[in-house]
Amino acid sequence: MNLIIDMVKEHWFWGLITLTVLVWYSIITIYVAYRGAYDIKHMLRDLAAKHAKRQVHR
């Protein structure tokens, strides 16, 4: 752990860049996962509604 602290003290700029990139990547990953689940949920609901409508018209 001391090695990491020493590295951040000596190379604070790169530590800040690394932290920023990790936070950005995490936010984007969570956003994409959430939107993907949302889209899949709605696609499945629409497909089920279309399937039910086709069954009624037969």
C-alpha positions as a LaTeX table, in Angstrom:
\begin{tabular}{lrrr}
\hline
Residue & $x$ (\AA) & $y$ (\AA) & $z$ (\AA) \\
\hline
Met1 & 0.00 & 0.00 & 0.00 \\
Asn2 & 2.88 & 2.37 & 0.77 \\
Leu3 & 4.20 & 1.84 & $-2.75$ \\
Ile4 & 0.92 & 3.13 & $-4.22$ \\
Ile5 & 0.86 & 6.15 & $-1.92$ \\
Asp6 & 4.48 & 6.98 & $-2.78$ \\
Met7 & 3.72 & 6.64 & $-6.50$ \\
Val8 & 0.74 & 9.00 & $-6.24$ \\
Lys9 & 2.77 & 11.54 & $-4.28$ \\
Glu10 & 5.55 & 11.54 & $-6.85$ \\
His11 & 3.33 & 11.30 & $-9.94$ \\
Trp12 & 0.18 & 13.12 & $-8.84$ \\
Phe13 & $-0.75$ & 14.13 & $-12.39$ \\
Trp14 & $-0.82$ & 10.55 & $-13.66$ \\
Gly15 & $-2.65$ & 9.41 & $-10.52$ \\
Leu16 & $-5.32$ & 12.03 & $-11.16$ \\
Ile17 & $-5.61$ & 11.03 & $-14.82$ \\
Thr18 & $-5.90$ & 7.35 & $-13.86$ \\
Leu19 & $-8.58$ & 8.07 & $-11.27$ \\
Thr20 & $-10.52$ & 10.24 & $-13.73$ \\
Val21 & $-10.41$ & 7.55 & $-16.41$ \\
Leu22 & $-11.54$ & 4.85 & $-13.97$ \\
Val23 & $-14.48$ & 6.96 & $-12.78$ \\
Trp24 & $-15.45$ & 7.85 & $-16.38$ \\
Tyr25 & $-15.22$ & 4.24 & $-17.53$ \\
Ser26 & $-17.31$ & 3.05 & $-14.58$ \\
Ile27 & $-20.03$ & 5.64 & $-15.24$ \\
Ile28 & $-20.18$ & 4.79 & $-18.95$ \\
Thr29 & $-20.29$ & 1.05 & $-18.22$ \\
Ile30 & $-23.16$ & 1.44 & $-15.74$ \\
Tyr31 & $-25.04$ & 3.75 & $-18.13$ \\
Val32 & $-24.69$ & 1.37 & $-21.08$ \\
Ala33 & $-25.77$ & $-1.61$ & $-18.95$ \\
Tyr34 & $-28.82$ & 0.29 & $-17.67$ \\
Arg35 & $-29.87$ & 1.51 & $-21.13$ \\
Gly36 & $-29.32$ & $-1.94$ & $-22.61$ \\
Ala37 & $-31.51$ & $-3.58$ & $-19.99$ \\
Tyr38 & $-34.15$ & $-0.88$ & $-20.51$ \\
Asp39 & $-34.12$ & $-1.37$ & $-24.29$ \\
Ile40 & $-34.29$ & $-5.16$ & $-24.03$ \\
Lys41 & $-37.20$ & $-4.92$ & $-21.58$ \\
His42 & $-39.14$ & $-2.70$ & $-23.97$ \\
Met43 & $-38.29$ & $-4.78$ & $-27.04$ \\
Leu44 & $-39.54$ & $-7.93$ & $-25.33$ \\
Arg45 & $-42.72$ & $-6.16$ & $-24.23$ \\
Asp46 & $-43.36$ & $-4.91$ & $-27.78$ \\
Leu47 & $-42.70$ & $-8.35$ & $-29.25$ \\
Ala48 & $-45.09$ & $-9.95$ & $-26.78$ \\
Ala49 & $-47.77$ & $-7.39$ & $-27.65$ \\
Lys50 & $-47.30$ & $-7.99$ & $-31.38$ \\
His51 & $-47.42$ & $-11.75$ & $-30.83$ \\
Ala52 & $-50.63$ & $-11.46$ & $-28.80$ \\
Lys53 & $-52.18$ & $-9.22$ & $-31.47$ \\
Arg54 & $-51.32$ & $-11.78$ & $-34.19$ \\
Gln55 & $-52.87$ & $-14.58$ & $-32.13$ \\
Val56 & $-56.13$ & $-12.65$ & $-31.75$ \\
His57 & $-56.42$ & $-11.97$ & $-35.49$ \\
Arg58 & $-56.00$ & $-15.61$ & $-36.48$ \\
\hline
\end{tabular}
